[in-house]
Structure formats: structure tokens, C-alpha cells
């Protein structure tokens, strides 16, 4: 069994993160830190409440969707602002059905720390979002920090709401899909159990057997 970490490291250099010293070993007798985290920082999971006023919250998430077999869709290397549509799925399209988990490899994580990572991201088209809902896909994971253009409010809202209303779980900010050697892996991404939460950082991993 091989375990591959698909998560970005959380530290003071990550947008939306502040790490400060709370206790020191030499003073209080133990080390501890205070973490101030934006709910959608780094590798994270969106809850429907993120874009739907009546959407389910993080503590209501069915964890069985967060764990299970996932298919890697290799789109690497993605181009800046690439609009990913159904035809980009290639031969995978005919195999995708109810309960599927899809990981979209774009190698975009390599741009983390640059302006392009957020502002030029490849994204899921509204047409593809509707198609995923029609196919009853359970979860999608993407490498950019969002499934849609963060600088286009209409696109951002439409794509998220379409996926959420169709019960498609969204994991964003995934990294290191290029380290996978198998097209099908066991995927795990568990969020913190935040009451009323709209999102949470996750530790995402893939297991190759």
C-alpha cells in the first residue's frame, strides 16, 4: 500500500492563515500554537452552505462520500483560464455514473504562491457541472483553489450552486496528483466537524494498492 499526500502545507505563508505561538516549552512547559484559518484556505472542502442559504452545513456532511474509490482525470498540463468541458473527459465520460468520485489533475498546484494560481485558474464549465449532476457524480476534487473563476461572480455562483443543488461534493486546492501512478485510487478527505460550517481545510490523501 502506498499513501500519497494530496494536501498543501498550512503555514503563515498561505493566504487566509495565521499561526502564532500560544505556549512555549521553555516557559509554560509545553509547545502550542493558535491557528487562525479561513474556512476555504489551502486544500479544503466546500459545504453547500457556502453558496446556498438553505444548504447543508459541514457537520451534516455524509462522510461516506469523503472516502472511497476515485478516478483520476488527467488534463495536465492545463492552460491558464482553461474551461474544462465534457469533451475533455475523453474515454472516461462513458464510464462515469452514479456515485463516482473524480479527481481532475491539471498540475495547477505547481503554481501555488503565484498570482496565476488564483487569478488564471482552469475551471469547470457550467455545462460540465450540469453534466456531472445528470450523471449523479458524488464528488469532484480540483487542484485550483476554486472550481470556477473567483474573479467572475456570476460564474462562481452558478457553478457552485449547480454542483451543490445536484449533491456533488467539492474539494478544492488538491496537490500532487502528478505523484499518482494509478488511474484509480482510494481517496480520503475529511473535514473538521464545524457546527454550521460552510467549509474546512482537509487532509486529503490517495492510497494506491
XYZ file of C-alpha atoms in Angstrom:
209
model
C 0.000 0.000 0.000
C 1.293 3.470 -0.945
C -0.130 6.624 0.667
C 0.236 9.915 -1.249
C -0.390 13.232 0.490
C -2.601 15.410 -1.725
C -2.644 18.401 0.634
C -0.978 21.794 0.625
C 1.016 22.637 3.762
C -0.698 25.042 6.161
C 1.630 27.799 7.343
C 1.976 31.563 7.712
C 2.748 31.893 4.003
C -0.676 30.583 2.970
C -3.381 33.187 2.293
C -6.045 33.122 4.988
C -3.771 31.547 7.592
C -2.188 32.991 10.722
C -0.080 30.833 13.046
C 1.080 32.292 16.356
C 2.769 30.972 19.480
C 0.357 30.229 22.337
C 2.625 28.293 24.733
C 6.362 27.658 24.832
C 8.092 24.578 26.159
C 10.728 26.573 27.999
C 8.148 28.854 29.684
C 4.822 27.041 30.203
C 6.196 23.502 29.881
C 4.697 22.612 26.507
C 4.505 23.880 22.954
C 1.199 25.027 21.481
C 0.112 27.350 18.712
C -3.001 29.334 17.863
C -4.317 28.707 14.361
C -6.477 31.307 12.634
C -7.835 29.694 9.470
C -10.067 30.987 6.678
C -12.584 28.184 6.141
C -11.576 27.837 2.476
C -7.804 28.072 2.788
C -5.410 25.575 1.249
C -6.734 22.108 0.487
C -10.327 22.351 1.627
C -13.881 21.092 1.326
C -16.894 23.249 0.466
C -20.238 22.669 2.162
C -23.441 23.604 0.289
C -23.973 26.411 2.816
C -21.005 28.134 1.122
C -23.320 29.242 -1.722
C -26.822 28.211 -0.673
C -28.625 29.970 2.183
C -30.508 26.771 2.993
C -27.659 24.421 2.084
C -26.323 21.679 4.325
C -23.518 22.607 6.677
C -20.208 20.867 7.190
C -21.290 18.964 10.304
C -24.135 17.468 8.249
C -21.802 16.064 5.574
C -22.196 12.357 4.791
C -18.660 11.127 5.435
C -19.104 8.067 3.228
C -18.863 10.410 0.232
C -15.497 11.658 1.505
C -13.941 8.196 1.427
C -13.786 5.735 -1.432
C -12.627 4.857 -4.925
C -11.804 7.836 -7.138
C -10.832 8.156 -10.785
C -8.039 10.495 -11.825
C -8.891 12.513 -14.941
C -5.552 13.614 -16.403
C -5.856 17.069 -18.003
C -2.260 18.115 -17.349
C -0.798 20.457 -18.155
C -3.813 22.755 -18.037
C -3.567 26.150 -19.679
C -4.357 29.412 -17.846
C -8.105 30.073 -17.651
C -8.861 26.783 -19.403
C -12.585 25.998 -19.423
C -12.921 22.273 -18.782
C -15.893 20.709 -20.568
C -17.370 17.260 -21.128
C -15.262 16.506 -24.194
C -12.114 16.932 -22.119
C -13.042 13.814 -20.163
C -12.273 11.673 -23.202
C -12.915 7.954 -22.803
C -13.674 8.442 -19.110
C -17.005 10.092 -19.914
C -18.817 6.876 -20.832
C -17.685 5.202 -17.574
C -18.801 7.956 -15.203
C -22.012 7.162 -13.366
C -23.856 7.465 -10.047
C -21.594 7.698 -7.011
C -18.421 8.419 -8.961
C -15.588 10.389 -7.378
C -13.411 12.320 -9.821
C -10.033 13.959 -9.287
C -9.132 16.452 -12.018
C -5.380 16.500 -12.482
C -4.199 19.789 -14.016
C -0.813 20.181 -12.239
C -2.093 23.608 -11.181
C -0.769 23.086 -7.649
C 2.688 23.839 -9.048
C 1.598 27.472 -9.391
C 0.688 27.806 -5.734
C 2.217 31.004 -4.345
C 1.931 32.869 -7.662
C -0.803 35.314 -8.756
C -1.769 32.894 -11.531
C -2.759 30.215 -9.021
C -5.853 32.189 -8.054
C -6.420 34.590 -10.949
C -5.763 32.412 -14.020
C -7.092 29.086 -12.807
C -8.519 26.400 -15.100
C -12.129 25.795 -14.149
C -15.190 23.601 -14.525
C -17.626 24.854 -17.162
C -21.280 25.279 -16.268
C -22.079 22.737 -18.964
C -19.768 20.190 -17.313
C -21.222 20.994 -13.893
C -24.715 20.206 -15.198
C -23.435 17.019 -16.851
C -21.829 15.863 -13.590
C -25.134 16.411 -11.808
C -27.013 14.486 -14.500
C -24.571 11.600 -14.097
C -25.119 11.728 -10.306
C -21.430 12.134 -9.573
C -20.818 12.112 -5.808
C -17.622 14.163 -5.540
C -15.109 16.143 -7.561
C -11.650 17.275 -6.499
C -9.723 20.028 -8.273
C -6.223 21.470 -7.891
C -7.055 25.194 -8.210
C -8.470 26.988 -5.155
C -11.924 27.010 -6.763
C -13.976 25.069 -9.296
C -14.878 28.362 -11.001
C -13.386 31.768 -11.792
C -13.023 33.603 -8.466
C -12.980 36.932 -10.341
C -16.309 36.278 -12.076
C -19.125 36.390 -9.503
C -21.786 35.043 -11.871
C -19.704 32.057 -12.972
C -18.533 31.405 -9.436
C -22.090 31.347 -8.114
C -23.660 29.396 -10.990
C -21.108 26.577 -10.987
C -21.056 26.160 -7.213
C -24.836 26.292 -6.878
C -25.329 23.828 -9.725
C -22.990 21.296 -8.134
C -24.375 21.799 -4.635
C -28.004 21.501 -5.723
C -27.022 18.310 -7.518
C -25.425 16.865 -4.362
C -21.890 16.934 -5.760
C -19.285 17.290 -3.019
C -16.500 19.773 -3.832
C -12.864 19.522 -2.697
C -10.547 22.315 -3.864
C -6.852 23.093 -3.597
C -5.702 19.495 -4.055
C -1.991 18.993 -4.757
C 0.443 16.351 -6.012
C -1.873 14.374 -8.262
C 1.179 14.094 -10.522
C 2.675 11.690 -7.963
C -0.052 9.126 -8.561
C 0.814 6.115 -10.715
C -2.655 4.584 -10.911
C -5.775 5.878 -12.604
C -7.998 4.565 -9.814
C -7.125 5.224 -6.183
C -8.705 5.163 -2.747
C -9.370 8.797 -1.814
C -9.866 10.229 1.654
C -10.570 13.877 2.539
C -12.118 14.508 5.937
C -13.174 17.967 7.132
C -13.294 19.282 10.669
C -16.740 18.865 12.234
C -17.600 22.562 12.370
C -21.140 23.257 13.550
C -22.849 25.353 10.879
C -19.643 25.274 8.832
C -19.501 26.443 5.199
C -16.116 24.853 4.575
C -12.988 23.469 6.194
C -9.368 22.637 5.423
C -8.895 18.884 4.930
C -6.023 16.434 4.901
C -6.539 14.761 1.557
C -4.731 11.536 0.704
C -4.760 8.884 -2.009
C -3.998 5.227 -1.414
C -2.569 3.068 -4.186
C -2.676 -0.677 -3.664
